[in-house]
Every structure is written in structure tokens, then in C-alpha cells.
Coordinates of C-alpha atoms and ligand atoms in Angstrom, one line a residue:
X502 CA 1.7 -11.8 14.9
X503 CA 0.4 -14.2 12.6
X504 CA -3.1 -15.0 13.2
X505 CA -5.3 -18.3 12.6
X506 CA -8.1 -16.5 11.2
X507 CA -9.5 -12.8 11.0
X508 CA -12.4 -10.4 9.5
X509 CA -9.8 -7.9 8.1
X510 CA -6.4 -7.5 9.9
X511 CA -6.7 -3.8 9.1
X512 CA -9.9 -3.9 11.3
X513 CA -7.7 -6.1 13.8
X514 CA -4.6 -3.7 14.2
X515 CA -6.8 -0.4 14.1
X516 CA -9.2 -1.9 16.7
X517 CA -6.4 -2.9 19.1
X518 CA -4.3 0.1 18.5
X519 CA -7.6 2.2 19.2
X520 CA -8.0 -0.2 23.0
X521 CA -4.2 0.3 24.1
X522 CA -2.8 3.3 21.8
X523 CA 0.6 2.9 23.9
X524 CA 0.7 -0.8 23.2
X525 CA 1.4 -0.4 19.2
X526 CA 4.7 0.8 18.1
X527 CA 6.0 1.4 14.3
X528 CA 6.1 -2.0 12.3
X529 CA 4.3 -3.9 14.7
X530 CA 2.1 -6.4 12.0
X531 CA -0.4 -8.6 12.5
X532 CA -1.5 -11.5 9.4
X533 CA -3.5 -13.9 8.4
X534 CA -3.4 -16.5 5.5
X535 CA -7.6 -16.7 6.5
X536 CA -9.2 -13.3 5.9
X537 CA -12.6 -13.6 6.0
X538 CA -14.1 -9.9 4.9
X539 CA -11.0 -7.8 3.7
X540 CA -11.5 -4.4 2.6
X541 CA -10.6 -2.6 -0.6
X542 CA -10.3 0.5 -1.6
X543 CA -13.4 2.7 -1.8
X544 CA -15.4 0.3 -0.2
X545 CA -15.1 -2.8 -2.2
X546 CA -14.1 -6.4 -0.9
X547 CA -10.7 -7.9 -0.8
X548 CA -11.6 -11.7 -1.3
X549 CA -9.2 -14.7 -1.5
X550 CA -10.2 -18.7 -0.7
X551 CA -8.4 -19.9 2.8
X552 CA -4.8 -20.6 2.3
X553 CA -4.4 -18.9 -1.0
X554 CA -3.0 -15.1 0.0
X555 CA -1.6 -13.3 2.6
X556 CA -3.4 -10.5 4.6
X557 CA -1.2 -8.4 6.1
X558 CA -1.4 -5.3 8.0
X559 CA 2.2 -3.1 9.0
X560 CA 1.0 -0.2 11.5
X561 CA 3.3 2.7 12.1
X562 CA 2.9 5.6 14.7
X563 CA 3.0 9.4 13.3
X564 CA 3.4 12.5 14.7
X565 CA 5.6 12.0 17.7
X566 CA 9.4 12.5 17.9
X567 CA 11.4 10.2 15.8
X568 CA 8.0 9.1 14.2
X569 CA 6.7 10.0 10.2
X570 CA 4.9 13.6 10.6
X571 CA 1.5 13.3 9.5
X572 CA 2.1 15.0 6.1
X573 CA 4.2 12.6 4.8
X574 CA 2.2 9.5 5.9
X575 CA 0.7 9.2 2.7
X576 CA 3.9 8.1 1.3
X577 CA 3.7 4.8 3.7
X578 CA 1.1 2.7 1.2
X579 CA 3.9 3.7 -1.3
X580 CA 6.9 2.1 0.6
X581 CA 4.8 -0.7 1.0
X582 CA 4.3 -1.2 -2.7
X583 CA 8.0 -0.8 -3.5
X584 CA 9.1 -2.9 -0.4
X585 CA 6.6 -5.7 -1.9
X586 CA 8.1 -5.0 -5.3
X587 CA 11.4 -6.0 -3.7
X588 CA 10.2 -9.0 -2.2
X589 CA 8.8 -10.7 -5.4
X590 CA 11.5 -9.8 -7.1
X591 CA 13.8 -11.6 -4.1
X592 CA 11.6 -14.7 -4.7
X593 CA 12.0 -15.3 -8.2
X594 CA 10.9 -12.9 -10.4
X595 CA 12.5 -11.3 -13.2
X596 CA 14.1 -7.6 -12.6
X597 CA 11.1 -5.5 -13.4
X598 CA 8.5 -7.9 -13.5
X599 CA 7.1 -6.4 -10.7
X600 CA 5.7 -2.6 -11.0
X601 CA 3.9 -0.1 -8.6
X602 CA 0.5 0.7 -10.1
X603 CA 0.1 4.2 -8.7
X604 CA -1.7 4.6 -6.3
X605 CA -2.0 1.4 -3.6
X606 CA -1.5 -1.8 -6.4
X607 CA 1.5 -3.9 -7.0
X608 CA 1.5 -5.6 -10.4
X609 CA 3.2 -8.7 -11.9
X610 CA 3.8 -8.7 -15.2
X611 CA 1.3 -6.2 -16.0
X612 CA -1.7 -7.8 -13.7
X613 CA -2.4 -7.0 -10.0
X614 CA -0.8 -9.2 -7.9
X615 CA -1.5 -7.0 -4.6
X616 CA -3.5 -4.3 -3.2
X617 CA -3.2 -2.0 -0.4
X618 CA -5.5 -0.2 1.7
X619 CA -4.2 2.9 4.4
X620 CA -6.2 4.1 7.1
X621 CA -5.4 7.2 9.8
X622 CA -6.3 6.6 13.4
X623 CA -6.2 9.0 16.1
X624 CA -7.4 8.3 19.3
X625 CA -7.6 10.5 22.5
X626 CA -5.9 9.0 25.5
X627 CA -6.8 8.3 28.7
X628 CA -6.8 11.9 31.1
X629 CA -4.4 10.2 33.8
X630 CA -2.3 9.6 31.0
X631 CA -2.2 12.9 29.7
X632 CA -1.8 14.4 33.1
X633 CA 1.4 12.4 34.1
X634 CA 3.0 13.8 30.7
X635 CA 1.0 11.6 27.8
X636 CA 0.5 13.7 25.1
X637 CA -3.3 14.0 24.3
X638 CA -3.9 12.0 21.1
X639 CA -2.0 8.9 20.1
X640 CA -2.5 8.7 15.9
X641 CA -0.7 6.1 13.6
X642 CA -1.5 4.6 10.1
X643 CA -2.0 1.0 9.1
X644 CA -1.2 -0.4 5.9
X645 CA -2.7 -3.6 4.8
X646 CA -1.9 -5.4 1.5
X647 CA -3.2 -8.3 0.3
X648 CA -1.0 -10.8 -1.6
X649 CA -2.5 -13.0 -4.2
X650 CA -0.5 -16.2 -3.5
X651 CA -1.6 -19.4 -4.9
X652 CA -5.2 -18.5 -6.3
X653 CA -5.7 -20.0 -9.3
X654 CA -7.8 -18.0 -12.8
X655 CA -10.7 -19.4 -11.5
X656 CA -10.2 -18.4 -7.8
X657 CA -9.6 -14.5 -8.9
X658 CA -12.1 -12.1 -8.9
X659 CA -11.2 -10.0 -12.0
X660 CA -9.4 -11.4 -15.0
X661 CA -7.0 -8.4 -14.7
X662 CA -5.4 -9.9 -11.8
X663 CA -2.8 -12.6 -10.6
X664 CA -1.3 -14.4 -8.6
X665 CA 2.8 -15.2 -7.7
X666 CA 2.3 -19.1 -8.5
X667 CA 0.3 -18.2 -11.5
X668 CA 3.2 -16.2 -12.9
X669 CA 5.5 -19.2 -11.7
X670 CA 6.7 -17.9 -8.2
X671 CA 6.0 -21.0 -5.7
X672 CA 6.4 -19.4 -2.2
X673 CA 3.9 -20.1 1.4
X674 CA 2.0 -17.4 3.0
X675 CA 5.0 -17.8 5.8
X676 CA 8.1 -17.0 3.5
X677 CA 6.3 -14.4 1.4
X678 CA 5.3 -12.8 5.3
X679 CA 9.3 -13.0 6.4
X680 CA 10.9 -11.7 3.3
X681 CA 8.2 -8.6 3.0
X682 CA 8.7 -8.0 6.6
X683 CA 12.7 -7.9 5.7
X684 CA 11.9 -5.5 2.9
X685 CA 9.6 -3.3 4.9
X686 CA 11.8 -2.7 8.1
X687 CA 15.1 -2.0 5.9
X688 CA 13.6 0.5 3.7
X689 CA 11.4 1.9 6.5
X690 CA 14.8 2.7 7.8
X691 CA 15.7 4.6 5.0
X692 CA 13.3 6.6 5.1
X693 CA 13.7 7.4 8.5
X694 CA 17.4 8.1 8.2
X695 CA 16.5 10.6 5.7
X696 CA 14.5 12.1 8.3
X697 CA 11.0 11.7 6.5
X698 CA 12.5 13.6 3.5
X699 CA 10.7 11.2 0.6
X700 CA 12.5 13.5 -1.8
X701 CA 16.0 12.2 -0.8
X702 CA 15.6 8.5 -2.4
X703 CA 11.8 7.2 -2.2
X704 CA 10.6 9.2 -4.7
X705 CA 13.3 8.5 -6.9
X706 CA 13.0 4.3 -5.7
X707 CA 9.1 4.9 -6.5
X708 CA 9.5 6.8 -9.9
X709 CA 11.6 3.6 -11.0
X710 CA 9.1 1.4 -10.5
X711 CA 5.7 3.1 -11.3
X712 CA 4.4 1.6 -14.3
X713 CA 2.2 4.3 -15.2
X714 CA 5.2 6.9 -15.8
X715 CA 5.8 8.0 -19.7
X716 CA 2.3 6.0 -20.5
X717 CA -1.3 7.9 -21.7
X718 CA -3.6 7.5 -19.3
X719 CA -6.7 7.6 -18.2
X720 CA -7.5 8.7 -14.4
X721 CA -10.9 8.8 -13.4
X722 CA -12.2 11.0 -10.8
X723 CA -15.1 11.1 -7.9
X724 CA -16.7 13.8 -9.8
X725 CA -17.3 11.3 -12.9
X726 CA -14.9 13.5 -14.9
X727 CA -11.7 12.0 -16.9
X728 CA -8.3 13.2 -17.2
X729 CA -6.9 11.6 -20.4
X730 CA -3.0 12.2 -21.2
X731 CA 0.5 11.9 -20.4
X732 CA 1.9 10.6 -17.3
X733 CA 4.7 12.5 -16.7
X734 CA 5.8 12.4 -13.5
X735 CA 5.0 11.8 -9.4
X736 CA 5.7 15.5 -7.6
X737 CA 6.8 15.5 -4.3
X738 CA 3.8 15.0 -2.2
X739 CA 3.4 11.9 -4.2
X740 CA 0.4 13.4 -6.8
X741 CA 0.8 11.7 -10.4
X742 CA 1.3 14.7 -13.1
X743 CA -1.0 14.1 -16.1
X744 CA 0.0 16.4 -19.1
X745 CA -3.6 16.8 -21.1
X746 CA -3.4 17.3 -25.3
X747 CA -3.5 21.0 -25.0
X748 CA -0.7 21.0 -22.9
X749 CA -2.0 21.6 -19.2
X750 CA -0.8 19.8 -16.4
X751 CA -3.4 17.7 -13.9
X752 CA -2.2 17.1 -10.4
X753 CA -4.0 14.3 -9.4
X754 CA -3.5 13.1 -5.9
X755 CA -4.1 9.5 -4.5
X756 CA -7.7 10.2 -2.4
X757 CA -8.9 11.3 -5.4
X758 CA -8.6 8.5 -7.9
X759 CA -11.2 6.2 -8.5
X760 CA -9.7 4.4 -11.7
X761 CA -6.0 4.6 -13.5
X762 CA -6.4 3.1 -16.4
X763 CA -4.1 3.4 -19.7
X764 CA -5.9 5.3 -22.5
X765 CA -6.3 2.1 -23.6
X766 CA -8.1 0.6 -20.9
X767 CA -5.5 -2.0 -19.8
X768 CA -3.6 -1.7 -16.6
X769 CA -1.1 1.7 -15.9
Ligands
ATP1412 N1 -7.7 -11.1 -4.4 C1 -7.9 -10.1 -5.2 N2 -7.1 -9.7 -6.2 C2 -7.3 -8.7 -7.0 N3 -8.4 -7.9 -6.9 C3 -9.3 -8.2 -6.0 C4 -9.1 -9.3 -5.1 N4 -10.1 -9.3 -4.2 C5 -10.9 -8.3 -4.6 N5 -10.4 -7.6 -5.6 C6 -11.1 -6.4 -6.1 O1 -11.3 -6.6 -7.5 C7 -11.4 -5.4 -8.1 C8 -10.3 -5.3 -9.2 O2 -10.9 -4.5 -10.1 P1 -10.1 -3.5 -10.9 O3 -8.8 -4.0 -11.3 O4 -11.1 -3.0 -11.9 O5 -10.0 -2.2 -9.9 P2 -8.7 -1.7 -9.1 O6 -7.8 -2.8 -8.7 O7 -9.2 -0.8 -8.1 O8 -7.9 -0.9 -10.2 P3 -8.3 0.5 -10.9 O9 -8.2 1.5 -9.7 O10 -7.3 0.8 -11.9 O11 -9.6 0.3 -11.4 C9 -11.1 -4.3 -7.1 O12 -12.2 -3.8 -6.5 C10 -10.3 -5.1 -6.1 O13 -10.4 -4.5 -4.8
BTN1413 O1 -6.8 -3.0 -4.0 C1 -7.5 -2.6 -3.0 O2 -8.6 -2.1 -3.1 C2 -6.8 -2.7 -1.6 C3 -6.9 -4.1 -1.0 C4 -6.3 -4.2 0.4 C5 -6.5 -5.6 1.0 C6 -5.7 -5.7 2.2 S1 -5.6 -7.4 2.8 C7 -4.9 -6.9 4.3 C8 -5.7 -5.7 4.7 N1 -6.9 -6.0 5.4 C9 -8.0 -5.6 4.7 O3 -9.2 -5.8 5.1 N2 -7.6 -5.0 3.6 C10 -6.2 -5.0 3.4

């Protein structure tokens, strides 16, 4: 549903999926072109004037027959990423313009055009529930990504991002909304119809797209420490490989990144 005006529509969909679990079913969405306190990752704010960018959150139920297993839900921010990829590339831009910035950032010609934020819920449901058959938690995963639309350099909050019409794509919140949503249910279907297995074309659809792949990088961890090297590839569970100067790999896995960065301090 598209909404008027909301604090975060993560917050929306995991606060009305936590009231009616039953209620919410895979790629159920709710948006807003008014997002008044989006989240980022690790904590920080997603901002963007009224009007300028779409807010969008995409929930999808794990865990229960026919549904993505837990284990692989990780891999959903990812299929966001490259169904976005898809959808500025379907309005206008140029074959390879737009790249996944491993782990949750779409860029457009080398600046971040979107981010996107995954959070687990799991809620407990209702005894009766349970008791006529229910099973006895109800858990799913929302993605939200926010699309820089029409914000202009001095509407941006970092000069290291963009926007579509800055880069010369003129779309409305609406059309970017349907085309995503186009994207997002088509290769959601893949996925499924390869029965969750990410290694049977995902990975492969990701690894195309990643713009960090065959680049020196480096990835910052929680602990303060760096990992400076290669980027050589994205192993099944979705973990970037970094290959380090004395020739050791690093497995580092989305939850604990705090910055990607080249080696040379621009976008990977
Ligand atoms: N509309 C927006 N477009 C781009 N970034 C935004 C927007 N609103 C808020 N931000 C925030 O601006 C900051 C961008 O900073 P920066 O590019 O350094 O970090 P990042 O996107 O997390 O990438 P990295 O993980 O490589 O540092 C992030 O905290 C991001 O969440
Ligand atoms: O780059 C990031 O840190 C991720 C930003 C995610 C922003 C989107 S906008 C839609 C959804 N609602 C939120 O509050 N956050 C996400």
C-alpha cells in the first residue's frame, strides 16, 4: 500500500506484522514518498525532503512451507539490491550503470543511489491459535530501501551519494514503486523455483553486479580492525572473500561490516 506519510515504513510493516502475524504474506509492501525518521544501517538516519525519494518496505514470511528457510533470509536485502539494479537500468540507465555495493547499497555510476535496511521478526502467536493447528511463532523479514529520486547536491546528505534525476533518470515515486515491484516479484520467483538454492542463479546474478569484486578494499570491522586486500569473491552464504597481501583469505559476512571502502577510500 502506498501511504500519505510515515515514521519509517520498516517500523510500519514490522509493527503491523507484529499485531496480526497471519495478516502479512510474502511481498506484501507498504511506501511512502513522506518518510519522516527512516532508519539506516547501524543506527544512523535515512533522510530525504518530502517528495524527493521513495521509502519502501517488501516483507516476506520465512520458515514455513513454501516460504525462504531462515538461513538463507539474508540473501533477501541482496535480491532487493539486484531487483533495484534492474529497475534503474529499465528506466534509463546505461547497462551497468547501476552496481550492488556489497552489502545493503545500490550505486549509480559509482555513488549511492539506495540503501537498504533488513530486519527479523518473530512473534509468538495467539494460544487459541496454536491450539487449533497454528504453529507457535509466526517470523518474516522486512526489507526497506530507500530510493534517492529527485534530491538535488544540495538536498543529499553525503557528497558520495546521488540521486536517479541527478544522473539524468526522470521517473515519480509511483513508476519507480511499480517497476521495482515488477522486478521484485519476478526474481523472488526465481528464487523460489530454485527452491531457496541462492547457489543455482542469485549468486551468480549478484556476483555480476557487485562492484566491489576484483577491486582492493578496505572493510572495516566492529572491532575497529581493518581488512585491506583483494576482493575476490562472494561464497555461498553471501560473505565477501578478502584475499590480504600475505595471501590469507578474510570471510567477512554482512552483520559484521561497518565500512567497505576501496583501498582508496572511494566507493567498492
Ligand atoms: N538519502 C540518503 N542517501 C544516501 N545516504 C543517506 C541518505 N540519508 C541518509 N544517508 C546516510 O548517509 C550516510 C552515507 O555515508 P557513507 O556513504 O559514509 O556510509 P554508507 O552508505 O554506510 O557506506 P559505507 O558502509 O561504505 O561507509 C549513511 O549513514 C547513510 O545511511
Ligand atoms: O543505507 C542504509 O543505511 C540503509 C537505508 C535504508 C532506508 C530505508 S527507507 C525505507 C525503509 N524504512 C526505513 O526506515 N529504512 C528503510
Amino acid at each position: 500500500m502506498m501511504l500519505e506519510s510515515c515514521s519509517s515504513t520498516n517500523a510500519f510493516v514490522g509493527e503491523q506484522f507484529r499485531a496480526d502475524p497471519a495478516s502479512w504474506n510474502t511481498l506484501d509492501w507498504a511506501a511512502t514518498g513522506d518518510q519522516t525518521s527512516g532508519t539506516g544501517r547501524l543506527g544512523r538516519a535515512w533522510v530525504a525532503p518530502t517528495g524527493t525519494s521513495l521509502a519502501l518496505s517488501v516483507f516476506f514470511r520465512v520458515d514455513e512451507p513454501g516460504e525462504i528457510p531462515s538461513h538463507e533470509a539474508a540473501w533477501l536485502s541482496v535480491l532487493c539490491a539486484l531487483s533495484l539494479t534492474r529497475t534503474i537500468e529499465e528506466l534509463g540507465a546505461a547497462s551497468d550503470a547501476a552496481r550492488l555495493k556489497w552489502p545493503n547499497d545500490v550505486l549509480l555510476n559509482g555513488k549511492k543511489v539506495a540503501g537498504i535496511l533488513a530486519q527479523f521478526h518473530s512473534v509468538l502467536n495467539p494460544r487459541e491459535a496454536v491450539a487449533s493447528g497454528e504453529r507457535e511463532t509466526s517470523s518474516g523479514v522486512v526489507v526497506g530501501i530507500g530510493t534517492n529520486i529527485s534530491l538535488t547536491h544540495e538536498q543529499l546528505p553525503v557528497r558520495t551519494a546521488t540521486s536517479l534525476a541527478l544522473e539524468g533518470i526522470e521517473a515519480d515515486i509511483d513508476r519507480v514503486c511499480e517497476v521495482f515491484l515488477s522486478h521484485i516479484r519476478s526474481d523472488f520467483e526465481k528464487l523460489k523455483a530454485s527452491g531457496y538454492r541462492t547457489s543455482v542463479w542469485l549468486r551468480g546474478a549478484v556476483k555480476e553486479k557487485l562492484s566491489s569484486l576484483g577491486l582492493d578494499v578496505c572493510a572495516e570491522l566492529p572491532n575497529g580492525r581493518h581488512v585491506i586486500g583483494e576482493c575476490v569473491d562472494l561464497d555461498p552464504d553471501g560473505a565477501l572473500i578478502v584475499e590480504t597481501a600475505d595471501g590469507q583469505s578474510h570471510r567477512i559476512s554482512a552483520g559484521d561490516i561497518v565500512h567497505l571502502r576501496r583501498s582508496d577510500g572511494a566507493y567498492a
